[in-house]
Coordinates of C-alpha atoms in Angstrom, one line a residue:
Chain A
M981 CA 57.6 123.8 237.9
P982 CA 60.0 123.6 240.9
G983 CA 59.0 121.7 244.0
N984 CA 59.1 123.2 247.4
E985 CA 62.8 122.6 248.0
Q986 CA 63.7 124.4 244.8
N987 CA 61.4 127.3 245.6
L988 CA 63.6 128.0 248.7
R989 CA 66.7 128.6 246.6
G990 CA 64.8 129.9 243.6
L991 CA 65.3 129.2 239.9
D992 CA 68.8 129.3 238.5
A993 CA 69.9 131.4 235.5
A994 CA 69.1 128.8 232.9
Q995 CA 65.7 128.1 234.3
V996 CA 64.8 131.9 234.3
E997 CA 66.1 132.4 230.8
A998 CA 63.9 129.5 229.6
L999 CA 60.9 131.0 231.3
S1000 CA 61.4 134.5 230.2
N1001 CA 62.3 133.6 226.6
S1002 CA 59.0 131.7 226.3
H1003 CA 56.8 134.4 227.8
F1004 CA 58.7 137.5 227.0
P1005 CA 60.6 137.1 223.7
Q1006 CA 60.3 140.7 222.7
I1007 CA 63.0 141.7 225.2
H1008 CA 65.3 140.4 222.5
V1009 CA 63.9 142.4 219.6
G1010 CA 66.8 144.3 217.9
G1011 CA 69.3 141.6 218.9
R1012 CA 69.9 139.4 221.9
A1013 CA 71.4 141.8 224.4
M1014 CA 70.2 140.6 227.9
Q1015 CA 71.9 137.6 229.4
V1016 CA 71.0 136.2 232.9
E1017 CA 74.3 135.4 234.5
E1018 CA 73.1 134.4 238.0
A1019 CA 69.7 134.0 239.6
G1020 CA 68.3 132.6 242.8
A1021 CA 65.8 133.4 245.5
R1022 CA 65.6 137.2 245.8
Y1023 CA 68.6 138.0 243.6
A1024 CA 69.8 138.2 240.0
C1025 CA 72.7 139.3 238.0
V1026 CA 72.1 140.3 234.4
R1027 CA 74.6 141.3 231.7
L1028 CA 73.7 143.7 228.9
R1029 CA 75.9 143.0 225.9
K1030 CA 76.9 146.3 224.4
Q1031 CA 75.5 146.9 220.9
E1032 CA 75.7 149.9 218.6
R1033 CA 72.1 150.9 219.3
H1034 CA 72.9 151.2 223.1
L1035 CA 75.6 153.8 222.7
R1036 CA 75.7 157.6 222.7
P1037 CA 78.2 159.9 221.2
G1038 CA 81.1 160.5 223.5
G1039 CA 81.2 156.8 224.1
T1040 CA 78.6 156.0 226.7
V1041 CA 75.5 153.9 227.2
S1042 CA 72.2 155.6 226.9
G1043 CA 69.8 156.3 229.8
P1044 CA 66.9 154.3 228.2
T1045 CA 69.3 151.3 227.9
M1046 CA 70.1 151.5 231.6
F1047 CA 66.4 151.8 232.5
T1048 CA 65.6 148.7 230.4
L1049 CA 68.4 146.7 232.1
A1050 CA 67.3 147.8 235.6
D1051 CA 63.7 147.0 234.9
F1052 CA 64.3 143.7 233.3
S1053 CA 66.8 142.5 235.9
V1054 CA 64.4 143.1 238.8
Y1055 CA 61.8 141.1 236.8
V1056 CA 64.4 138.3 236.5
A1057 CA 64.8 138.3 240.3
I1058 CA 61.1 138.0 240.8
I1059 CA 60.8 135.1 238.4
A1060 CA 63.8 133.4 240.0
T1061 CA 62.0 133.7 243.3
L1062 CA 58.4 132.9 242.4
G1063 CA 58.8 130.8 239.2
E1064 CA 56.0 130.9 236.7
A1065 CA 53.8 132.8 239.1
G1066 CA 56.1 135.8 238.6
I1067 CA 55.7 136.0 234.9
A1068 CA 52.6 138.3 235.1
A1069 CA 54.3 140.8 237.4
V1070 CA 54.2 144.4 236.0
T1071 CA 56.2 147.4 236.9
T1072 CA 54.3 150.1 238.8
N1073 CA 57.1 152.4 239.7
L1074 CA 60.8 152.8 238.9
N1075 CA 63.1 155.4 240.3
I1076 CA 66.5 155.6 238.7
N1077 CA 69.5 157.7 239.6
F1078 CA 72.2 158.1 237.0
L1079 CA 75.5 158.4 239.0
A1080 CA 78.3 158.3 236.5
K1081 CA 78.8 158.1 232.8
P1082 CA 79.2 154.4 231.9
E1083 CA 82.0 153.2 229.8
P1084 CA 81.1 152.0 226.2
R1085 CA 81.2 148.4 227.5
D1086 CA 78.8 145.7 228.7
L1087 CA 76.7 146.7 231.7
I1088 CA 76.1 144.5 234.7
A1089 CA 73.1 144.7 236.9
R1090 CA 73.0 143.2 240.4
V1091 CA 69.6 142.9 241.9
R1092 CA 68.2 142.0 245.3
L1093 CA 64.6 142.0 246.3
L1094 CA 64.1 144.3 249.3
R1095 CA 60.5 143.2 249.8
L1096 CA 58.4 140.3 248.5
G1097 CA 54.8 140.8 249.7
R1098 CA 51.6 139.2 248.6
R1099 CA 50.8 142.0 246.2
L1100 CA 54.0 144.0 245.7
A1101 CA 57.7 143.2 245.2
V1102 CA 60.4 145.9 245.5
G1103 CA 63.8 145.3 244.0
E1104 CA 67.1 147.3 244.0
A1105 CA 69.3 147.2 240.9
Q1106 CA 72.9 148.3 241.0
L1107 CA 74.4 148.9 237.6
F1108 CA 78.1 148.8 236.8
S1109 CA 80.3 149.0 233.7
D1110 CA 81.7 145.5 233.2
G1111 CA 84.9 145.1 235.3
A1112 CA 84.5 148.4 237.1
A1113 CA 83.8 148.9 240.8
D1114 CA 81.8 152.1 240.9
L1115 CA 78.1 152.3 240.4
V1116 CA 76.9 154.0 237.1
A1117 CA 73.3 153.9 238.1
H1118 CA 71.0 152.8 240.9
A1119 CA 67.3 151.9 240.6
I1120 CA 64.5 150.9 242.8
A1121 CA 61.6 149.2 241.0
T1122 CA 58.2 148.2 242.4
Y1123 CA 56.2 145.4 240.7
A1124 CA 52.6 144.5 241.2
L1125 CA 52.2 140.8 241.6
P1126 CA 49.3 139.0 240.1
G1127 CA 46.7 138.4 242.7
P1128 CA 45.3 135.1 243.8
P1129 CA 41.9 134.2 242.3
R1130 CA 39.2 136.4 243.8
A1131 CA 36.3 135.2 245.9
S1132 CA 33.2 135.1 243.7
Chain B
M1185 CA 70.5 181.9 219.1
P1186 CA 67.4 183.7 220.2
G1187 CA 67.5 187.2 221.6
N1188 CA 66.0 188.2 224.9
E1189 CA 62.5 188.6 223.5
Q1190 CA 62.5 185.1 222.1
N1191 CA 64.0 183.7 225.3
L1192 CA 60.9 184.7 227.2
R1193 CA 58.6 182.6 225.1
G1194 CA 61.2 180.0 224.3
L1195 CA 62.0 178.1 221.1
D1196 CA 59.1 176.7 219.1
A1197 CA 58.7 173.0 218.0
A1198 CA 60.6 173.5 214.7
Q1199 CA 63.5 175.2 216.4
V1200 CA 63.8 172.6 219.0
E1201 CA 63.7 169.8 216.5
A1202 CA 66.4 171.4 214.4
L1203 CA 68.6 171.8 217.5
S1204 CA 68.0 168.3 218.9
N1205 CA 68.5 166.7 215.4
S1206 CA 71.9 168.3 215.0
H1207 CA 73.1 167.4 218.5
F1208 CA 71.2 164.3 219.3
P1209 CA 70.5 162.3 216.1
Q1210 CA 70.8 159.0 217.8
I1211 CA 67.3 159.4 219.4
H1212 CA 66.1 158.4 215.9
V1213 CA 68.1 155.2 215.6
G1214 CA 65.7 152.4 214.7
G1215 CA 63.3 154.8 213.0
R1216 CA 62.1 158.4 213.5
A1217 CA 59.6 157.9 216.3
M1218 CA 59.7 161.1 218.4
Q1219 CA 58.0 164.2 217.0
V1220 CA 58.0 167.6 218.9
E1221 CA 54.4 168.9 218.5
E1222 CA 54.6 172.0 220.6
A1223 CA 57.3 173.7 222.6
G1224 CA 57.9 176.9 224.4
A1225 CA 59.3 178.4 227.6
R1226 CA 59.0 175.7 230.2
Y1227 CA 56.7 173.3 228.3
A1228 CA 56.7 170.8 225.5
C1229 CA 54.4 168.3 223.9
V1230 CA 56.0 165.3 222.1
R1231 CA 54.4 162.5 220.1
L1232 CA 55.8 159.0 220.0
R1233 CA 54.8 157.4 216.7
K1234 CA 53.9 153.8 217.4
Q1235 CA 56.2 151.3 215.8
E1236 CA 56.4 147.5 216.0
R1237 CA 59.4 147.6 218.2
H1238 CA 57.5 149.7 220.9
L1239 CA 54.8 147.2 221.4
R1240 CA 54.3 144.3 223.8
P1241 CA 52.1 141.2 223.4
G1242 CA 48.6 141.9 224.5
G1243 CA 48.7 145.1 222.5
T1244 CA 50.4 147.6 224.7
V1245 CA 53.4 149.9 224.6
S1246 CA 56.5 148.8 226.6
G1247 CA 57.7 150.4 229.7
P1248 CA 61.2 151.3 228.3
T1249 CA 59.4 153.1 225.4
M1250 CA 57.4 155.2 228.0
F1251 CA 60.6 155.9 229.9
T1252 CA 62.4 157.0 226.7
L1253 CA 59.5 159.3 225.8
A1254 CA 59.3 160.9 229.2
D1255 CA 63.0 161.5 229.5
F1256 CA 63.3 162.9 226.0
S1257 CA 60.2 165.2 226.3
V1258 CA 61.6 166.8 229.5
Y1259 CA 64.8 167.4 227.6
V1260 CA 62.8 169.1 224.8
A1261 CA 61.2 171.4 227.3
I1262 CA 64.7 172.3 228.7
I1263 CA 66.0 173.1 225.2
A1264 CA 62.9 175.1 224.3
T1265 CA 63.5 177.2 227.4
L1266 CA 67.3 177.6 227.4
G1267 CA 68.1 177.2 223.7
E1268 CA 71.5 175.8 222.8
A1269 CA 72.7 176.1 226.4
G1270 CA 70.3 173.3 227.3
I1271 CA 71.8 170.8 224.9
A1272 CA 74.4 169.6 227.4
A1273 CA 71.8 168.9 230.1
V1274 CA 72.0 165.3 231.5
T1275 CA 69.4 163.3 233.4
T1276 CA 70.3 162.7 237.0
N1277 CA 67.1 161.2 238.3
L1278 CA 63.9 159.9 236.8
N1279 CA 60.9 158.6 238.8
I1280 CA 58.1 157.0 236.7
N1281 CA 54.8 155.6 237.7
F1282 CA 53.0 153.3 235.3
L1283 CA 49.3 154.0 235.9
A1284 CA 47.4 152.2 233.2
K1285 CA 48.1 149.9 230.2
P1286 CA 48.5 152.1 227.1
E1287 CA 46.6 151.4 224.0
P1288 CA 48.7 150.2 221.0
R1289 CA 48.6 153.7 219.6
D1290 CA 50.8 156.8 219.5
L1291 CA 51.7 158.1 222.9
I1292 CA 51.6 161.8 223.8
A1293 CA 53.8 163.4 226.5
R1294 CA 52.9 166.8 228.0
V1295 CA 55.7 168.4 229.9
R1296 CA 56.1 171.4 232.1
L1297 CA 59.2 172.4 234.0
L1298 CA 58.5 172.6 237.7
R1299 CA 61.8 174.2 238.4
L1300 CA 64.6 175.8 236.4
G1301 CA 67.5 176.7 238.6
R1302 CA 71.0 177.6 237.9
R1303 CA 72.2 174.0 238.2
L1304 CA 69.1 171.7 238.1
A1305 CA 65.9 171.6 236.1
V1306 CA 62.9 169.5 237.2
G1307 CA 60.2 168.5 234.7
E1308 CA 56.9 166.7 235.0
A1309 CA 55.8 164.5 232.1
Q1310 CA 52.3 163.3 231.7
L1311 CA 51.8 160.5 229.2
F1312 CA 48.6 159.7 227.4
S1313 CA 47.5 157.3 224.6
D1314 CA 46.7 159.5 221.6
G1315 CA 43.1 160.7 221.9
A1316 CA 42.5 159.4 225.4
A1317 CA 42.0 161.5 228.5
D1318 CA 43.4 159.2 231.2
L1319 CA 47.1 159.2 232.2
V1320 CA 49.0 156.0 231.3
A1321 CA 52.2 157.1 233.0
H1322 CA 53.6 160.0 235.1
A1323 CA 57.2 160.9 235.4
I1324 CA 59.4 163.5 237.2
A1325 CA 62.8 164.0 235.8
T1326 CA 65.8 166.0 237.1
Y1327 CA 68.4 167.2 234.8
A1328 CA 71.8 168.7 235.7
L1329 CA 72.4 171.8 233.7
P1330 CA 75.9 172.6 232.4
G1331 CA 77.6 175.0 234.7
P1332 CA 78.9 178.4 233.8
P1333 CA 82.6 178.6 233.2
R1334 CA 84.5 178.1 236.5
A1335 CA 86.8 180.7 238.0
S1336 CA 90.4 179.8 237.4
Chain C
M898 CA 28.5 156.1 255.1
P899 CA 27.6 157.9 251.9
G900 CA 25.3 156.3 249.4
N901 CA 26.1 155.9 245.7
E902 CA 25.3 159.4 244.7
Q903 CA 27.6 160.8 247.3
N904 CA 30.4 158.4 246.4
L905 CA 30.5 160.0 242.9
R906 CA 31.4 163.4 244.3
G907 CA 33.2 162.1 247.3
L908 CA 33.2 163.3 250.9
D909 CA 33.6 167.0 251.6
A910 CA 36.2 168.6 253.9
A911 CA 34.1 168.4 257.0
Q912 CA 33.3 164.7 256.5
V913 CA 36.9 163.8 255.8
E914 CA 38.1 165.7 258.9
A915 CA 35.5 163.9 261.1
L916 CA 36.7 160.5 259.7
S917 CA 40.4 161.2 260.0
N918 CA 40.1 162.7 263.5
S919 CA 38.4 159.6 264.8
H920 CA 40.8 157.2 263.2
F921 CA 44.0 159.1 263.0
P922 CA 44.1 161.6 265.9
Q923 CA 47.9 161.4 266.2
I924 CA 48.3 163.6 263.2
H925 CA 47.5 166.4 265.6
V926 CA 50.1 165.5 268.3
G927 CA 52.1 168.6 269.0
G928 CA 49.3 170.9 268.0
R929 CA 46.5 170.9 265.5
A930 CA 48.4 171.9 262.3
M931 CA 46.6 170.2 259.4
Q932 CA 43.3 171.6 258.2
V933 CA 41.4 170.1 255.3
E934 CA 40.2 173.0 253.2
E935 CA 38.6 171.2 250.3
A936 CA 37.9 167.6 249.4
G937 CA 36.0 165.5 246.9
A938 CA 36.3 162.6 244.6
R939 CA 40.0 162.3 243.7
Y940 CA 41.1 165.6 245.1
A941 CA 42.0 167.5 248.3
C942 CA 43.4 170.8 249.5
V943 CA 45.0 170.8 252.9
R944 CA 46.5 173.7 254.8
L945 CA 49.4 173.3 257.2
R946 CA 49.2 176.0 259.8
K947 CA 52.7 177.3 260.5
Q948 CA 54.0 176.6 264.0
E949 CA 57.4 177.2 265.6
R950 CA 58.3 173.5 265.4
H951 CA 57.9 173.5 261.6
L952 CA 60.4 176.2 261.0
R953 CA 64.1 176.2 260.2
P954 CA 66.7 178.9 260.8
G955 CA 66.8 181.3 257.9
G956 CA 63.0 181.4 258.1
T957 CA 61.8 178.4 256.1
V958 CA 59.7 175.3 256.6
S959 CA 61.5 172.0 257.2
G960 CA 61.7 169.2 254.8
P961 CA 60.0 166.7 257.1
T962 CA 57.1 169.1 257.6
M963 CA 56.6 169.2 253.8
F964 CA 56.9 165.4 253.6
T965 CA 54.2 165.1 256.4
L966 CA 51.9 167.5 254.6
A967 CA 52.3 165.8 251.2
D968 CA 51.7 162.3 252.7
F969 CA 48.7 163.3 254.7
S970 CA 47.0 165.3 252.0
V971 CA 47.2 162.3 249.6
Y972 CA 45.6 160.3 252.3
V973 CA 42.9 162.9 252.6
A974 CA 42.1 162.6 248.9
I975 CA 41.9 158.8 249.2
I976 CA 39.4 159.0 252.1
A977 CA 37.4 161.7 250.3
T978 CA 37.1 159.3 247.4
L979 CA 36.6 155.9 249.2
G980 CA 35.1 157.0 252.5
E981 CA 35.7 154.7 255.5
A982 CA 37.2 152.1 253.2
G983 CA 40.2 154.3 252.6
I984 CA 41.1 154.7 256.3
A985 CA 43.3 151.5 256.2
A986 CA 45.4 152.7 253.2
V987 CA 49.1 152.8 253.9
T988 CA 51.9 154.6 252.1
T989 CA 54.2 152.3 250.2
N990 CA 56.3 154.9 248.3
L991 CA 56.7 158.6 248.3
N992 CA 59.0 160.6 246.0
I993 CA 59.4 164.3 246.9
N994 CA 61.2 167.0 245.0
F995 CA 62.1 170.2 247.0
L996 CA 61.9 173.0 244.4
A997 CA 62.2 176.2 246.3
K998 CA 62.7 177.5 249.8
P999 CA 59.2 178.0 251.3
E1000 CA 58.3 181.2 253.1
P1001 CA 57.8 181.0 256.9
R1002 CA 54.1 180.9 256.3
D1003 CA 51.3 178.4 256.1
L1004 CA 51.8 175.7 253.4
I1005 CA 49.0 174.7 251.0
A1006 CA 48.9 171.2 249.4
R1007 CA 46.8 170.6 246.4
V1008 CA 46.3 166.9 245.6
R1009 CA 44.7 164.9 242.8
L1010 CA 44.7 161.2 242.5
L1011 CA 46.4 160.0 239.3
R1012 CA 45.2 156.5 239.7
L1013 CA 42.7 154.7 241.9
G1014 CA 43.0 151.0 241.3
R1015 CA 41.7 148.0 243.2
R1016 CA 45.0 147.7 245.1
L1017 CA 47.0 150.9 244.7
A1018 CA 46.2 154.6 244.6
V1019 CA 48.7 157.1 243.3
G1020 CA 48.4 160.8 244.2
E1021 CA 50.2 163.9 243.2
A1022 CA 50.7 166.7 245.8
Q1023 CA 51.7 170.2 244.8
L1024 CA 52.9 172.4 247.7
F1025 CA 52.8 176.1 247.8
S1026 CA 53.5 178.8 250.3
D1027 CA 50.2 180.4 251.2
G1028 CA 49.4 183.1 248.7
A1029 CA 52.3 182.4 246.4
A1030 CA 52.0 180.9 242.9
D1031 CA 55.3 179.0 242.6
L1032 CA 55.6 175.4 243.7
V1033 CA 57.9 174.8 246.8
A1034 CA 57.7 171.0 246.5
H1035 CA 56.1 168.3 244.4
A1036 CA 55.4 164.8 245.6
I1037 CA 54.0 161.5 244.2
A1038 CA 52.7 159.1 246.8
T1039 CA 51.6 155.5 246.3
Y1040 CA 49.2 154.0 248.9
A1041 CA 48.3 150.3 249.2
L1042 CA 44.6 149.9 249.6
P1043 CA 43.1 147.4 252.0
G1044 CA 42.2 144.3 250.0
P1045 CA 38.8 142.7 249.8
P1046 CA 38.2 139.7 252.1
R1047 CA 40.2 136.8 250.7
A1048 CA 38.6 133.6 249.6
S1049 CA 39.0 130.9 252.3
Chain D
M773 CA 88.8 171.7 260.3
P774 CA 90.3 168.3 259.4
G775 CA 93.5 168.2 257.4
N776 CA 94.0 166.1 254.3
E777 CA 94.7 162.9 256.1
Q778 CA 91.5 163.1 258.1
N779 CA 89.5 164.0 255.0
L780 CA 90.2 160.6 253.6
R781 CA 88.7 158.7 256.4
G782 CA 86.1 161.4 257.2
L783 CA 84.8 162.8 260.5
D784 CA 83.9 160.3 263.2
A785 CA 80.6 160.3 265.1
A786 CA 81.6 162.7 267.8
Q787 CA 82.9 165.2 265.3
V788 CA 79.8 165.1 263.2
E789 CA 77.5 165.5 266.2
A790 CA 79.5 168.5 267.3
L791 CA 79.2 170.1 263.9
S792 CA 75.5 169.3 263.4
N793 CA 74.6 170.4 266.9
S794 CA 76.1 173.8 266.4
H795 CA 74.6 174.4 262.9
F796 CA 71.4 172.4 263.0
P797 CA 70.1 172.3 266.6
Q798 CA 66.5 172.3 265.5
I799 CA 66.7 168.6 264.7
H800 CA 66.5 168.1 268.4
V801 CA 63.3 170.2 268.9
G802 CA 60.8 168.0 270.8
G803 CA 63.5 165.9 272.5
R804 CA 66.9 164.7 271.5
A805 CA 66.1 161.7 269.4
M806 CA 68.8 161.4 266.7
Q807 CA 72.1 159.9 267.8
V808 CA 75.0 159.4 265.4
E809 CA 76.4 156.0 266.2
E810 CA 79.1 155.7 263.5
A811 CA 80.4 158.0 260.8
G812 CA 83.2 158.2 258.3
A813 CA 84.0 159.0 254.7
R814 CA 80.8 158.2 252.7
Y815 CA 78.9 156.4 255.4
A816 CA 77.0 156.9 258.6
C817 CA 74.9 155.0 261.1
V818 CA 72.2 156.9 263.0
R819 CA 69.9 155.8 265.8
L820 CA 66.5 157.2 266.3
R821 CA 65.6 156.9 270.0
K822 CA 61.9 155.9 270.1
Q823 CA 59.7 158.5 271.7
E824 CA 55.9 158.7 272.2
R825 CA 55.5 161.3 269.4
H826 CA 57.1 158.9 266.9
L827 CA 54.6 156.1 267.4
R828 CA 51.3 155.3 265.7
P829 CA 48.4 153.2 267.0
G830 CA 49.0 149.5 266.5
G831 CA 52.5 150.0 267.8
T832 CA 54.5 151.2 264.9
V833 CA 56.8 154.1 264.0
S834 CA 55.2 156.8 261.8
G835 CA 56.2 157.4 258.1
P836 CA 57.2 161.0 258.8
T837 CA 59.6 159.8 261.5
M838 CA 61.2 157.4 259.0
F839 CA 61.5 160.1 256.4
T840 CA 63.1 162.4 259.0
L841 CA 65.6 159.7 260.0
A842 CA 66.5 158.8 256.4
D843 CA 67.0 162.5 255.4
F844 CA 69.1 163.4 258.4
S845 CA 71.3 160.3 258.2
V846 CA 72.2 161.0 254.6
Y847 CA 73.1 164.5 255.7
V848 CA 75.3 163.1 258.5
A849 CA 77.2 161.0 255.9
I850 CA 77.7 164.1 253.8
I851 CA 79.1 166.1 256.7
A852 CA 81.3 163.1 257.8
T853 CA 82.8 163.2 254.3
L854 CA 83.0 166.9 253.5
G855 CA 83.3 168.4 257.0
E856 CA 82.1 171.9 257.5
A857 CA 81.7 172.3 253.7
G858 CA 78.8 169.9 253.9
I859 CA 76.7 171.9 256.4
A860 CA 75.0 173.9 253.7
A861 CA 73.9 170.9 251.7
V862 CA 70.1 170.8 251.0
T863 CA 67.9 168.0 250.0
T864 CA 66.6 168.2 246.5
N865 CA 64.9 164.8 246.1
L866 CA 64.0 162.0 248.4
N867 CA 62.4 158.7 247.3
I868 CA 61.3 156.4 250.2
N869 CA 59.9 152.9 250.0
F870 CA 58.1 151.6 253.1
L871 CA 58.7 147.9 253.2
A872 CA 57.5 146.6 256.5
K873 CA 55.8 147.9 259.6
P874 CA 58.5 148.8 262.1
E875 CA 58.4 147.5 265.6
P876 CA 57.7 150.2 268.3
R877 CA 61.5 150.3 269.1
D878 CA 64.5 152.4 268.1
L879 CA 65.2 152.7 264.4
I880 CA 68.6 152.3 262.9
A881 CA 69.6 154.0 259.6
R882 CA 72.7 152.7 257.7
V883 CA 73.8 155.1 255.0
R884 CA 76.3 155.0 252.3
L885 CA 76.9 157.7 249.7
L886 CA 76.5 156.3 246.2
R887 CA 77.8 159.4 244.5
L888 CA 79.7 162.5 245.7
G889 CA 80.0 164.9 242.8
R890 CA 81.0 168.5 242.7
R891 CA 77.4 169.7 242.9
L892 CA 75.3 166.7 243.9
A893 CA 75.5 163.9 246.5
V894 CA 73.3 160.8 246.4
G895 CA 72.9 158.7 249.5
E896 CA 71.2 155.4 250.2
A897 CA 69.6 154.9 253.6
Q898 CA 68.6 151.5 254.9
L899 CA 66.3 151.5 257.9
F900 CA 65.9 148.7 260.4
S901 CA 64.1 148.2 263.7
D902 CA 66.8 147.9 266.3
G903 CA 68.0 144.4 266.6
A904 CA 66.1 143.1 263.5
A905 CA 67.6 142.0 260.2
D906 CA 64.8 142.9 257.8
L907 CA 64.6 146.4 256.2
V908 CA 61.6 148.5 257.2
A909 CA 62.3 151.2 254.8
H910 CA 64.7 152.2 252.0
A911 CA 65.4 155.7 250.8
I912 CA 67.5 157.4 248.2
A913 CA 68.2 161.1 248.9
T914 CA 69.9 163.7 246.6
Y915 CA 71.5 166.7 248.2
A916 CA 72.7 169.8 246.3
L917 CA 76.1 170.8 247.5
P918 CA 77.0 174.4 248.1
G919 CA 78.9 175.6 245.0
P920 CA 82.3 177.1 245.0
P921 CA 82.5 180.9 244.8
R922 CA 81.4 182.1 241.4
A923 CA 83.6 184.0 239.0
S924 CA 82.7 187.7 239.1

């Protein structure tokens, strides 16, 4: 686990991938699609590698695929910030707006944490088609953070 | 297409399945999981048959699986109400609250449309573990409805 | 404070009004508009008495007025369920859909709690124009509940 | 009304205030609190001047006040972008996260439009206590835009 100094700048992409692969391997069921590109204290950038199963007729990426990417990329930002203590975080709410039809290309999610409290973290995910400037979707996700040990 | 009388009570489950299978077969990629159990004007009930790929360690159903079920079951209620005219509806917003850890069983979504306007439909989806009374998730989805032909 | 038996059925409307008036009098600034009509474990019904300041040209009730009613009525259901322990609850998220233009009449909010956990409560508020059957707005609110004393 | 050139950069703060005052004076009932500080194509910055009625015990700004500011400031960005054509826009959905207790000072809302379609506009509002860097609330609002004249 990182020491205090590292905590301030968070885990990097390789450290987060190592943690999430060991605790959360099922994200890769069906083919390794999610790739952490950048991570640090309170932010993350995650690429979804386009696969046949993510596409819809008319050449676009499906809504559930965008949801999955938004949800996972906020989780990555939490782990990058909290380290192993973030692994047990669970989504309690996710609000997603679909803004434009994505191209049938990779999707990029850029996340920043808007709040990191003792019990809740709130993250914003902006989703883009790879190489394009306009948002295709915008999501706000709330995660419940694992509590400290309770008084007995 | 249904006549006026049928429009009032909507399409039934078999009619909706036939329509959605012909226009939206990719919902079944990876294995036929969604089954329309009931449908009618402004409501639907959809079962998600539990499959290995939907589960998470600890024996629960994944968040993206619940999102997919909520989103699809509101779409079913729109098609049941509007018939073929609903096929082109697209999700613009979905807000989901995860309320309790689902059992590793089938999930049931019960949907009613809260609003069916000329341009927007808003549906509420309540998700349950099969055979259980408590909600595991609650979602509100907004769909944009295909417009009438524009004046030229 | 209520004993165990009362906790099961919750506080009634008069008990909730007494508690909320003593702790939260500012809800009545500008004129006593909110009236708790029914309350009990996990539910509440609150009336907003129409006043000039709530109206909009064209004869409708303003969006902020509907937000205020939805937010307050979920709070009422929490207090009805938890008693004085619910007073310190604070809204963390509120998602509201405006479904139809309300009549320039009283508004009625019907609330049920979808979840009451150790740290979060989630309530659904359905808003109607007094005497009408169709929803004018629908809201889901999440409240953070005051934690138990922390271990020292 | 602005010509084409002006449409590209939008209306400025004074132009928006003039339009909204003439069409929407009720926003100032109870005292002139909202002040448009900046506006232009797809963005706005609005100040809420703190008044007694906006405060809560413990020295903070109420949730309904933050909702009102978020909702109004997205409306301002729509008018700044569309001019008089935006006046008839109505909120269909607003999702707000309360992130931190605001100081008992003016609030500042910074808005950008994430999407401006033919029928829907989606705006993001970030709320700050005046002079502070951390978000106190974050909202996403969807407005339905008045349609073009229908074919007859």
